[in-house]
Coordinates of C-alpha atoms in Angstrom, one line a residue:
Chain A
X1 CA 18.2 -3.1 -13.2
X2 CA 14.9 -2.7 -11.3
X3 CA 14.6 0.6 -8.0
X4 CA 13.5 -2.7 -6.1
X5 CA 11.8 -6.3 -6.3
X6 CA 10.3 -9.0 -4.5
X7 CA 12.0 -11.6 -4.1
X8 CA 13.2 -15.2 -1.6
X9 CA 15.9 -14.8 0.9
X10 CA 16.9 -17.0 3.2
X11 CA 17.6 -16.8 7.0
X12 CA 20.7 -17.7 7.7
X13 CA 21.4 -16.3 11.3
X14 CA 18.7 -15.9 13.9
X15 CA 19.4 -14.4 17.5
X16 CA 17.2 -13.0 19.9
X17 CA 19.0 -10.2 21.7
X18 CA 16.6 -9.1 24.0
X19 CA 13.2 -10.1 25.2
X20 CA 10.7 -10.2 22.3
X21 CA 13.6 -8.6 20.1
X22 CA 15.2 -10.4 17.5
X23 CA 18.3 -10.2 15.4
X24 CA 17.5 -12.0 11.6
X25 CA 20.7 -12.4 8.4
X26 CA 18.6 -12.8 5.7
X27 CA 20.5 -13.7 2.2
X28 CA 19.9 -12.0 -1.4
X29 CA 23.1 -10.9 -3.1
X30 CA 20.8 -9.2 -5.4
X31 CA 19.0 -7.0 -3.2
X32 CA 21.0 -6.7 -0.9
X33 CA 23.5 -4.8 -3.2
X34 CA 21.5 -2.1 -4.0
X35 CA 20.0 -1.8 -0.4
X36 CA 21.0 1.9 1.2
X37 CA 20.7 3.1 4.6
X38 CA 17.8 3.9 6.0
X39 CA 15.7 1.7 4.1
X40 CA 13.0 -0.8 4.7
X41 CA 11.9 -4.5 3.6
X42 CA 8.0 -5.7 3.6
X43 CA 8.1 -8.9 4.4
X44 CA 5.5 -11.6 3.5
X45 CA 4.5 -13.6 6.3
X46 CA 2.7 -17.0 5.5
X47 CA -1.0 -16.7 6.6
X48 CA -1.3 -12.8 6.7
X49 CA -2.7 -11.0 4.2
X50 CA -0.5 -7.7 4.1
X51 CA 3.2 -7.7 4.5
X52 CA 5.3 -6.4 7.4
X53 CA 7.4 -3.1 6.7
X54 CA 10.8 -3.7 9.0
X55 CA 14.1 -1.2 8.7
X56 CA 16.9 -2.5 7.0
X57 CA 19.5 -2.5 10.2
X58 CA 22.8 -3.1 7.9
X59 CA 24.1 -4.1 5.0
X60 CA 27.0 -7.0 4.8
X61 CA 28.2 -8.6 2.0
X62 CA 24.9 -10.7 0.2
X63 CA 22.8 -10.3 3.6
X64 CA 20.5 -7.6 5.2
X65 CA 20.1 -7.7 8.3
X66 CA 16.7 -7.0 10.3
X67 CA 15.8 -6.3 14.2
X68 CA 12.4 -6.5 15.0
X69 CA 9.9 -6.6 18.1
X70 CA 7.1 -8.9 18.5
X71 CA 4.4 -6.7 18.3
X72 CA 1.7 -8.8 16.7
X73 CA 0.6 -11.9 15.4
X74 CA 2.9 -11.2 12.0
X75 CA 5.9 -10.6 13.8
X76 CA 5.2 -13.1 16.1
X77 CA 5.3 -15.9 13.3
X78 CA 8.1 -14.1 11.8
X79 CA 10.2 -14.6 14.7
X80 CA 9.5 -18.2 14.4
X81 CA 11.4 -19.0 11.6
X82 CA 14.4 -21.6 11.5
X83 CA 17.7 -21.2 9.5
X84 CA 17.1 -21.8 6.1
X85 CA 13.6 -20.5 5.9
X86 CA 12.7 -18.8 2.6
X87 CA 11.0 -15.6 3.0
X88 CA 9.0 -13.4 0.5
X89 CA 10.8 -10.0 0.5
X90 CA 9.5 -7.1 -1.3
X91 CA 12.6 -4.5 -1.2
X92 CA 14.7 -2.2 -1.1
X93 CA 12.0 0.0 -0.6
X94 CA 11.7 3.9 0.6
X95 CA 14.7 7.0 0.9
X96 CA 17.0 7.0 3.9
X97 CA 18.9 9.4 5.9
X98 CA 21.1 12.1 3.6
X99 CA 24.2 11.8 5.6
X100 CA 26.8 14.3 4.0
X101 CA 30.7 13.9 3.7
X102 CA 33.0 15.6 6.1
X103 CA 30.2 16.5 8.5
X104 CA 29.0 15.2 12.3
X105 CA 25.7 13.4 12.8
X106 CA 24.5 12.4 16.2
X107 CA 22.5 9.1 15.3
X108 CA 19.3 9.0 17.7
X109 CA 17.3 6.0 18.2
X110 CA 14.5 5.2 20.7
X111 CA 13.5 1.3 21.9
X112 CA 13.2 -0.3 18.5
X113 CA 14.1 3.0 16.6
X114 CA 17.6 2.4 17.5
X115 CA 18.2 -0.5 14.5
X116 CA 17.4 1.6 11.7
X117 CA 19.9 4.2 12.4
X118 CA 23.4 1.4 12.7
X119 CA 23.7 1.3 8.7
X120 CA 23.2 4.8 8.6
X121 CA 25.7 5.7 10.8
X122 CA 28.2 3.6 9.2
X123 CA 27.9 6.5 6.6
X124 CA 29.1 9.6 8.7
X125 CA 32.5 10.4 8.9
X126 CA 32.1 11.0 12.3
X127 CA 29.1 9.7 14.1
X128 CA 27.5 10.3 17.7
X129 CA 25.0 7.3 18.9
X130 CA 22.4 8.7 21.2
X131 CA 20.2 5.5 22.4
X132 CA 17.2 6.1 24.4
X133 CA 15.7 2.6 26.1
X134 CA 13.1 1.5 28.8
X135 CA 15.3 -0.2 31.1
X136 CA 18.4 -2.4 31.0
X137 CA 16.3 -6.0 29.9
X138 CA 16.0 -3.6 26.3
X139 CA 19.5 -2.3 25.4
X140 CA 20.3 -3.3 22.2
X141 CA 23.2 -3.1 19.4
X142 CA 25.3 -0.5 21.7
X143 CA 28.7 -3.2 20.7
X144 CA 27.4 -2.8 17.3
X145 CA 27.1 1.2 17.3
X146 CA 30.8 1.4 19.1
X147 CA 32.2 -1.4 16.5
X148 CA 30.9 1.3 13.7
X149 CA 32.8 3.8 15.5
X150 CA 30.0 6.0 17.0
X151 CA 30.7 7.7 20.3
X152 CA 27.8 6.1 21.7
X153 CA 26.2 7.2 24.8
X154 CA 23.1 5.4 25.9
X155 CA 20.2 6.3 28.1
X156 CA 17.5 4.4 29.8
X157 CA 14.5 5.8 31.6
X158 CA 14.6 3.9 34.9
X159 CA 18.7 4.7 35.0
X160 CA 19.2 0.9 35.0
X161 CA 21.7 1.4 32.6
X162 CA 23.5 4.4 31.4
X163 CA 22.7 8.0 31.8
X164 CA 19.6 8.0 33.6
X165 CA 16.8 10.1 31.6
X166 CA 15.7 10.7 27.9
X167 CA 17.8 10.4 24.6
X168 CA 17.0 14.6 24.3
X169 CA 18.6 14.9 27.8
X170 CA 22.1 13.3 26.3
X171 CA 21.9 14.8 22.7
X172 CA 21.2 18.6 24.7
X173 CA 24.8 17.8 25.9
X174 CA 26.5 17.6 22.5
X175 CA 24.4 19.0 20.2
X176 CA 26.9 22.5 19.3
X177 CA 29.2 19.1 18.4
X178 CA 27.2 18.4 15.8
X179 CA 25.8 19.1 12.6
X180 CA 22.9 17.1 12.3
X181 CA 20.6 15.1 14.0
X182 CA 19.2 11.6 12.2
X183 CA 16.6 10.0 14.3
X184 CA 13.8 7.0 14.7
X185 CA 11.5 6.1 17.5
X186 CA 8.2 6.9 19.2
X187 CA 6.9 10.1 17.7
X188 CA 6.7 11.9 21.2
X189 CA 10.7 11.0 21.0
X190 CA 11.2 12.7 17.4
X191 CA 8.5 15.7 18.1
X192 CA 11.0 16.5 21.1
X193 CA 14.1 15.9 19.2
X194 CA 13.0 17.9 16.5
X195 CA 11.7 20.6 18.6
X196 CA 15.1 20.6 20.2
X197 CA 17.0 20.6 16.8
X198 CA 15.1 23.5 15.6
X199 CA 15.8 25.6 18.8
X200 CA 19.5 25.2 18.3
X201 CA 19.1 25.1 14.4
X202 CA 20.6 21.8 13.5
X203 CA 18.8 20.0 10.5
X204 CA 17.0 17.3 11.6
X205 CA 15.5 14.1 9.7
X206 CA 13.1 11.6 11.2
X207 CA 12.0 7.6 10.4
X208 CA 8.7 7.4 10.3
X209 CA 6.3 4.6 10.4
X210 CA 2.7 4.0 9.2
X211 CA 0.4 0.8 8.7
X212 CA 1.1 -0.2 5.4
X213 CA -0.2 -1.7 2.4
X214 CA 1.5 -2.0 -0.9
X215 CA 4.6 -0.8 0.4
X216 CA 5.5 1.0 -2.8
X217 CA 3.3 4.0 -2.7
X218 CA 0.5 2.7 -4.9
X219 CA -2.0 2.3 -2.1
X220 CA -1.4 5.8 -0.8
X221 CA -2.4 4.1 3.1
X222 CA 0.5 4.6 4.8
X223 CA -0.4 8.8 5.0
X224 CA 2.0 11.5 7.0
X225 CA 0.5 15.1 6.8
X226 CA 3.5 17.3 5.7
X227 CA 3.7 20.9 5.3
X228 CA 5.5 22.8 2.8
X229 CA 7.7 25.8 2.8
X230 CA 4.6 27.9 2.3
X231 CA 2.1 26.6 4.6
X232 CA 0.3 24.1 2.6
X233 CA -0.7 21.0 4.3
X234 CA -0.5 17.1 2.4
X235 CA -0.6 13.9 2.8
X236 CA 2.5 12.4 1.7
X237 CA 3.3 8.4 2.1
X238 CA 5.7 6.7 4.4
X239 CA 6.7 4.2 2.4
X240 CA 7.2 6.0 -1.3
X241 CA 8.2 9.6 0.0
X242 CA 9.5 8.0 3.1
X243 CA 10.5 6.6 5.5
X244 CA 13.0 9.7 6.6
X245 CA 11.3 13.1 6.6
X246 CA 12.9 16.6 7.0
X247 CA 11.6 17.3 10.8
X248 CA 10.5 20.3 9.5
X249 CA 8.1 19.3 7.0
X250 CA 6.3 16.9 8.9
X251 CA 2.9 18.2 10.6
X252 CA 3.1 15.8 13.9
X253 CA -0.3 15.9 15.0
X254 CA -2.1 14.8 11.4
Chain B
X1 CA -3.4 -22.5 -26.9
X2 CA -6.4 -20.4 -25.3
X3 CA -6.6 -16.9 -26.0
X4 CA -7.0 -14.9 -23.0
X5 CA -7.9 -11.5 -24.6
X6 CA -11.7 -10.4 -23.7
X7 CA -13.4 -8.0 -25.6
X8 CA -15.6 -5.4 -23.1
X9 CA -18.1 -2.9 -24.5
X10 CA -16.1 -2.7 -27.7
X11 CA -12.6 -2.5 -26.1
X12 CA -10.1 -5.3 -26.7
X13 CA -8.3 -6.4 -23.1
X14 CA -4.7 -7.9 -23.5
X15 CA -6.3 -10.8 -21.0
X16 CA -9.7 -10.3 -18.5
X17 CA -7.2 -9.1 -15.3
X18 CA -7.9 -5.5 -14.3
X19 CA -6.4 -3.9 -12.0
X20 CA -8.6 -2.4 -9.5
X21 CA -9.0 0.8 -8.7
X22 CA -7.1 2.1 -5.9
X23 CA -4.6 -1.0 -5.2
X24 CA -2.5 0.2 -8.1
X25 CA -2.2 4.0 -8.1
X26 CA -1.3 5.0 -12.1
X27 CA 0.8 2.3 -12.7
X28 CA 3.9 4.0 -12.2
X29 CA 5.2 2.1 -9.0
X30 CA 4.0 -1.5 -10.3
X31 CA 5.6 -1.1 -13.9
X32 CA 9.0 -1.8 -11.7
X33 CA 8.2 -5.1 -11.8
X34 CA 7.3 -6.3 -14.9
X35 CA 5.5 -4.1 -18.4
X36 CA 1.7 -3.0 -18.0
X37 CA 0.8 -5.0 -20.8
X38 CA 0.7 -7.7 -18.7
X39 CA -2.4 -6.8 -17.7
X40 CA -5.6 -6.4 -19.2
X41 CA -6.0 -3.3 -18.4
X42 CA -5.6 -0.5 -15.5
X43 CA -8.6 0.8 -13.2
X44 CA -7.3 4.2 -12.3
X45 CA -7.0 5.2 -8.4
X46 CA -10.4 7.2 -8.1
X47 CA -10.2 10.7 -8.8
X48 CA -12.1 13.8 -8.7
X49 CA -13.1 17.1 -9.9
X50 CA -11.0 18.9 -7.4
X51 CA -7.7 17.5 -5.6
X52 CA -8.1 15.6 -2.3
X53 CA -6.3 15.3 0.3
X54 CA -7.8 11.8 1.8
X55 CA -8.5 10.6 5.5
X56 CA -6.1 10.8 8.7
X57 CA -4.4 7.8 9.2
X58 CA -4.2 4.8 9.9
X59 CA -5.6 4.1 6.9
X60 CA -5.4 0.0 6.8
X61 CA -6.5 -2.5 9.2
X62 CA -5.5 -5.8 8.7
X63 CA -8.4 -8.6 9.7
X64 CA -8.2 -12.7 8.9
X65 CA -8.4 -12.9 5.0
X66 CA -9.0 -9.5 4.8
X67 CA -7.7 -6.0 5.0
X68 CA -10.0 -2.5 5.5
X69 CA -8.7 0.5 4.2
X70 CA -10.0 4.4 4.4
X71 CA -8.0 6.3 2.0
X72 CA -10.6 8.5 1.6
X73 CA -10.0 9.1 -2.4
X74 CA -6.8 11.1 -2.0
X75 CA -5.7 11.9 -5.3
X76 CA -4.4 15.0 -7.3
X77 CA -8.1 15.8 -9.3
X78 CA -9.0 15.3 -12.9
X79 CA -7.3 17.6 -14.3
X80 CA -3.9 17.3 -13.2
X81 CA -4.6 12.8 -14.5
X82 CA -5.5 13.9 -17.5
X83 CA -1.9 16.4 -18.1
X84 CA 0.3 14.2 -16.0
X85 CA -0.4 10.7 -15.7
X86 CA -2.6 9.6 -18.2
X87 CA -0.2 10.7 -21.2
X88 CA 2.4 8.0 -20.1
X89 CA -0.2 5.5 -18.9
X90 CA -2.0 5.8 -22.3
X91 CA 1.5 4.1 -23.6
X92 CA 1.8 1.6 -21.8
X93 CA 0.0 -1.2 -23.9
X94 CA -3.2 -2.0 -21.7
X95 CA -6.8 -0.4 -21.1
X96 CA -6.4 2.7 -19.2
X97 CA -9.9 3.0 -17.3
X98 CA -10.5 6.1 -14.9
X99 CA -12.3 5.7 -11.9
X100 CA -14.3 8.9 -11.1
X101 CA -16.0 9.6 -7.9
X102 CA -17.5 12.5 -6.9
X103 CA -19.4 15.1 -4.1
X104 CA -22.8 15.7 -6.7
X105 CA -24.2 14.2 -9.8
X106 CA -23.0 18.0 -11.2
X107 CA -19.4 16.5 -10.4
X108 CA -19.6 13.3 -12.1
X109 CA -20.7 14.6 -15.5
X110 CA -18.3 17.7 -15.9
X111 CA -15.4 14.3 -14.9
X112 CA -16.9 12.2 -17.6
X113 CA -16.9 15.3 -20.1
X114 CA -13.7 16.3 -19.5
X115 CA -12.3 12.4 -19.9
X116 CA -14.5 11.9 -23.0
X117 CA -12.0 14.0 -24.9
X118 CA -9.0 12.4 -23.3
X119 CA -7.0 9.3 -24.4
X120 CA -8.9 7.1 -21.6
X121 CA -10.3 3.9 -22.6
X122 CA -13.6 3.5 -20.7
X123 CA -15.2 5.5 -17.7
X124 CA -16.1 3.6 -14.3
X125 CA -18.3 5.2 -12.1
X126 CA -17.7 5.3 -8.7
X127 CA -21.4 5.3 -6.8
X128 CA -19.3 2.6 -3.8
X129 CA -17.2 4.4 -1.8
X130 CA -17.6 4.1 1.7
X131 CA -15.2 6.4 2.9
X132 CA -15.8 9.8 1.7
X133 CA -18.9 12.0 3.4
X134 CA -20.5 13.3 0.6
X135 CA -21.4 11.6 -2.3
X136 CA -19.3 8.4 -3.0
X137 CA -22.2 5.1 -1.4
X138 CA -24.8 7.0 -1.2
X139 CA -25.5 7.7 -4.8
X140 CA -25.4 3.7 -5.5
X141 CA -27.5 2.5 -2.5
X142 CA -31.1 3.0 -4.2
X143 CA -32.1 1.7 -7.2
X144 CA -33.6 6.0 -8.6
X145 CA -30.3 7.2 -7.3
X146 CA -28.3 4.5 -9.1
X147 CA -30.6 5.0 -12.0
X148 CA -30.6 9.4 -12.1
X149 CA -27.4 9.8 -11.9
X150 CA -26.5 7.1 -14.6
X151 CA -28.7 8.8 -17.1
X152 CA -27.2 11.8 -16.2
X153 CA -23.4 11.0 -17.0
X154 CA -24.5 8.6 -19.8
X155 CA -26.0 12.1 -21.4
X156 CA -22.8 13.4 -21.4
X157 CA -19.7 10.7 -21.7
X158 CA -18.6 9.7 -24.9
X159 CA -16.4 6.7 -23.8
X160 CA -17.7 3.4 -22.4
X161 CA -19.5 3.8 -18.9
X162 CA -19.0 1.4 -16.4
X163 CA -20.9 1.4 -13.1
X164 CA -19.3 0.2 -10.2
X165 CA -21.7 -1.5 -7.9
X166 CA -21.8 -1.3 -3.9
X167 CA -22.0 -4.2 -2.2
X168 CA -23.5 -2.5 1.0
X169 CA -27.2 -3.1 -0.6
X170 CA -29.9 -5.0 -0.4
X171 CA -30.6 -6.3 -3.7
X172 CA -27.5 -5.6 -6.0
X173 CA -28.9 -7.4 -8.9
X174 CA -31.7 -4.7 -9.0
X175 CA -29.4 -2.0 -8.8
X176 CA -27.8 -3.6 -11.5
X177 CA -30.9 -3.4 -13.9
X178 CA -31.4 0.4 -12.9
X179 CA -27.9 0.9 -14.6
X180 CA -28.5 -0.9 -17.6
X181 CA -31.9 0.4 -18.1
X182 CA -30.1 3.9 -17.3
X183 CA -27.7 3.1 -20.5
X184 CA -24.6 1.7 -18.4
X185 CA -22.2 -0.2 -20.8
X186 CA -21.1 -2.7 -18.2
X187 CA -21.1 -2.9 -14.6
X188 CA -18.3 -3.2 -12.1
X189 CA -18.8 -5.6 -8.6
X190 CA -17.9 -6.0 -5.5
X191 CA -16.4 -2.7 -4.4
X192 CA -15.7 -2.7 -0.5
X193 CA -17.6 -4.2 2.0
X194 CA -18.2 -1.6 4.8
X195 CA -16.2 -2.7 8.5
X196 CA -14.3 -2.3 11.4
X197 CA -11.7 -3.4 13.8
X198 CA -11.0 -2.4 16.8
X199 CA -8.0 -2.5 19.5
X200 CA -9.0 -4.4 22.5
X201 CA -6.6 -2.7 24.8
X202 CA -7.8 1.1 24.2
X203 CA -11.0 0.5 22.9
X204 CA -9.6 2.6 19.2
X205 CA -11.0 1.9 16.2
X206 CA -7.4 0.7 14.5
X207 CA -8.7 3.3 11.6
X208 CA -9.2 7.3 12.2
X209 CA -12.1 7.3 9.9
X210 CA -13.2 4.5 12.5
X211 CA -14.8 2.4 9.4
X212 CA -13.7 1.0 5.9
X213 CA -14.2 -0.6 3.7
X214 CA -13.5 -4.3 3.5
X215 CA -11.6 -6.5 0.7
X216 CA -9.5 -9.7 0.3
X217 CA -9.9 -13.2 0.5
X218 CA -12.8 -13.1 2.7
X219 CA -15.0 -11.0 0.5
X220 CA -14.6 -13.6 -2.2
X221 CA -17.8 -16.0 -1.7
X222 CA -19.8 -12.8 -1.8
X223 CA -18.1 -11.4 -4.5
X224 CA -18.6 -15.0 -6.3
X225 CA -22.8 -15.0 -5.2
X226 CA -23.1 -11.3 -6.4
X227 CA -21.4 -11.3 -9.7
X228 CA -23.9 -14.5 -10.7
X229 CA -26.9 -12.9 -9.3
X230 CA -25.9 -9.7 -11.7
X231 CA -25.3 -11.8 -14.5
X232 CA -29.1 -13.2 -14.4
X233 CA -30.6 -10.0 -13.9
X234 CA -28.9 -7.9 -17.3
X235 CA -27.0 -8.3 -20.5
X236 CA -24.5 -5.8 -20.4
X237 CA -20.7 -7.4 -19.3
X238 CA -20.2 -7.6 -15.8
X239 CA -16.4 -7.3 -14.4
X240 CA -16.5 -9.4 -11.0
X241 CA -13.9 -8.3 -8.6
X242 CA -13.7 -9.0 -4.5
X243 CA -11.1 -11.1 -3.1
X244 CA -9.6 -12.7 -6.4
X245 CA -5.9 -14.1 -5.3
X246 CA -5.1 -17.2 -7.1
X247 CA -6.1 -18.5 -10.9
X248 CA -8.3 -20.9 -9.3
X249 CA -10.4 -17.8 -7.7
X250 CA -10.5 -16.3 -11.2
X251 CA -12.0 -19.2 -13.0
X252 CA -14.7 -19.2 -10.3
X253 CA -15.8 -16.0 -11.0
X254 CA -15.7 -16.1 -14.4
X255 CA -17.6 -19.6 -14.0
X256 CA -20.2 -17.3 -11.8
X257 CA -20.5 -15.4 -14.8
X258 CA -17.9 -12.3 -15.1
X259 CA -16.4 -11.2 -18.7
X260 CA -13.7 -9.7 -17.4
X261 CA -11.5 -9.3 -13.5
X262 CA -10.6 -6.6 -11.0
X263 CA -8.0 -7.9 -8.8
X264 CA -6.7 -6.0 -5.8
X265 CA -5.7 -6.7 -2.2
X266 CA -3.7 -9.4 -3.5
X267 CA -1.2 -7.5 -5.4
X268 CA -0.4 -6.1 -2.1
X269 CA 0.9 -9.2 -1.0
X270 CA 2.6 -10.7 -4.5
X271 CA 3.1 -8.4 -6.7
X272 CA 3.4 -10.6 -9.9
X273 CA 0.2 -12.0 -8.7
X274 CA -1.4 -11.1 -12.6
X275 CA 1.5 -12.6 -14.4
X276 CA 0.5 -16.0 -12.4
X277 CA -2.9 -15.8 -12.6
X278 CA -2.8 -15.8 -16.5
X279 CA -0.6 -18.5 -16.9
X280 CA -3.2 -20.8 -14.3
X281 CA -5.8 -19.4 -16.3
X282 CA -4.0 -20.1 -19.5
X283 CA -3.5 -23.7 -18.7
X284 CA -7.2 -24.6 -16.7
X285 CA -8.6 -23.5 -20.2
X286 CA -6.1 -25.6 -22.0
X287 CA -6.7 -28.5 -20.0
X288 CA -11.0 -27.6 -20.6
X289 CA -10.4 -27.4 -24.0
X290 CA -11.9 -24.1 -24.4
X291 CA -10.3 -21.7 -26.9
X292 CA -10.7 -18.4 -25.1
X293 CA -11.9 -16.7 -21.8
X294 CA -15.5 -16.1 -23.2
X295 CA -16.0 -19.9 -23.3
X296 CA -15.9 -19.9 -19.4
X297 CA -17.9 -16.9 -18.8
X298 CA -21.0 -18.0 -16.8
X299 CA -21.1 -21.8 -17.6
X300 CA -22.1 -22.1 -14.1
X301 CA -24.4 -25.1 -14.1
X302 CA -26.5 -24.1 -10.6
X303 CA -28.1 -27.2 -8.8

């Protein structure tokens, strides 16, 4: 059995769940079967030289679900796909969050960093979902996290929905009840979450993104600076060593 | 059925397609898709005398029909390549080409010596990397410096020596002649063209290195022209590369004058491209009544 492959997927369900944010369900049983929480897919988009890496939001039976935001030409083209269209996905790629049995985790997502947390949260025995958005219009997937059994807390930057504040404000309130944190979102948010975890002695895993080439660790472009226990710095690669890293090893301004 | 095998400097390749340096690592990641013997050879990620961290990210940007990269030769160093990667690679039934880069002529010479006693089949001297501050492309832009470094490395290299040429020069044919005159066994071209992309909202270059090396379909016509010019200038084998992404491109590059080919950027979009290109090329040779790739090389009929 291959660890990953480039294969065709069929778009079987599509919905715009917030302005410019799309929820796609793509069918390929062989790949869906081996896809783990926190991994990503690398999608070939007609007319683009490079594939686009997008995190797996969920896996159900023969299908992989991805939720992405239109960011440029590639994701715009992808958003215009029709049901029945076929896409070449290189998948599943990367390493996901390590979720241990019997422990309580907080799954912290910010904006388009929320979708990658869903499938991972489903693996935990006890989970909080702490989801942060810019405003009410940008709120996505809350019902999915609740349906997955997560105690779900939502924050918005402008207070138009849920708690007025950042995910760290909500995380601080529950930090004593959890054993670890898994997070994905903008770098300033991840830095703040990692700092809060460090202060409270909680292990923190973060999912990072970087402009990517091959997706499998051969071209070395998606570099992330890391530091080992003895202080030696090196560039690891988001596609192969990540996208999930222990927050302690990430050099945030690298 | 036509024979896709080619011979370069006495080394037999299963087919004319070599994975281009920097796009294929040391082969392991792609062996998940197919046995590496599907390739004629692998030009490994550029290695240096000492390990290198590489440049800060972002290291890649996209353009219409092309990409820019500025990896900056991140690699584990020649010693770890020989001890950790080469033993596995040399068992994959494909030619192994070590791609070497350095800050000084002596760096190149020392690496050539170390690799001369290893299992690599050929050495490709990268004097055309646009992404490092010292050495790299600086060695590759004048006939005099290309001649000097080729002569120095040739003396201490026991493997066939390929000199990889930069397109960022006034006359690439002159450079190729200098390499040939000083003992290069083959030339490969083109390395990337220097380029740049800028985020118009922030005014910042996409690449943290500001500039990078451009590759992909957009550079293909430039590469075809340069391969043609170099083939007319030298007698040693010419390995053509630059934006090849289909079997038609491969055929065109061979007709222009290439004895073998390298492919790189297309792999990011389609890891199976080498298999598809070989199949298409084989059918094309059959249709043209040609028995080998060599019969197609340099069959261009210029006006």
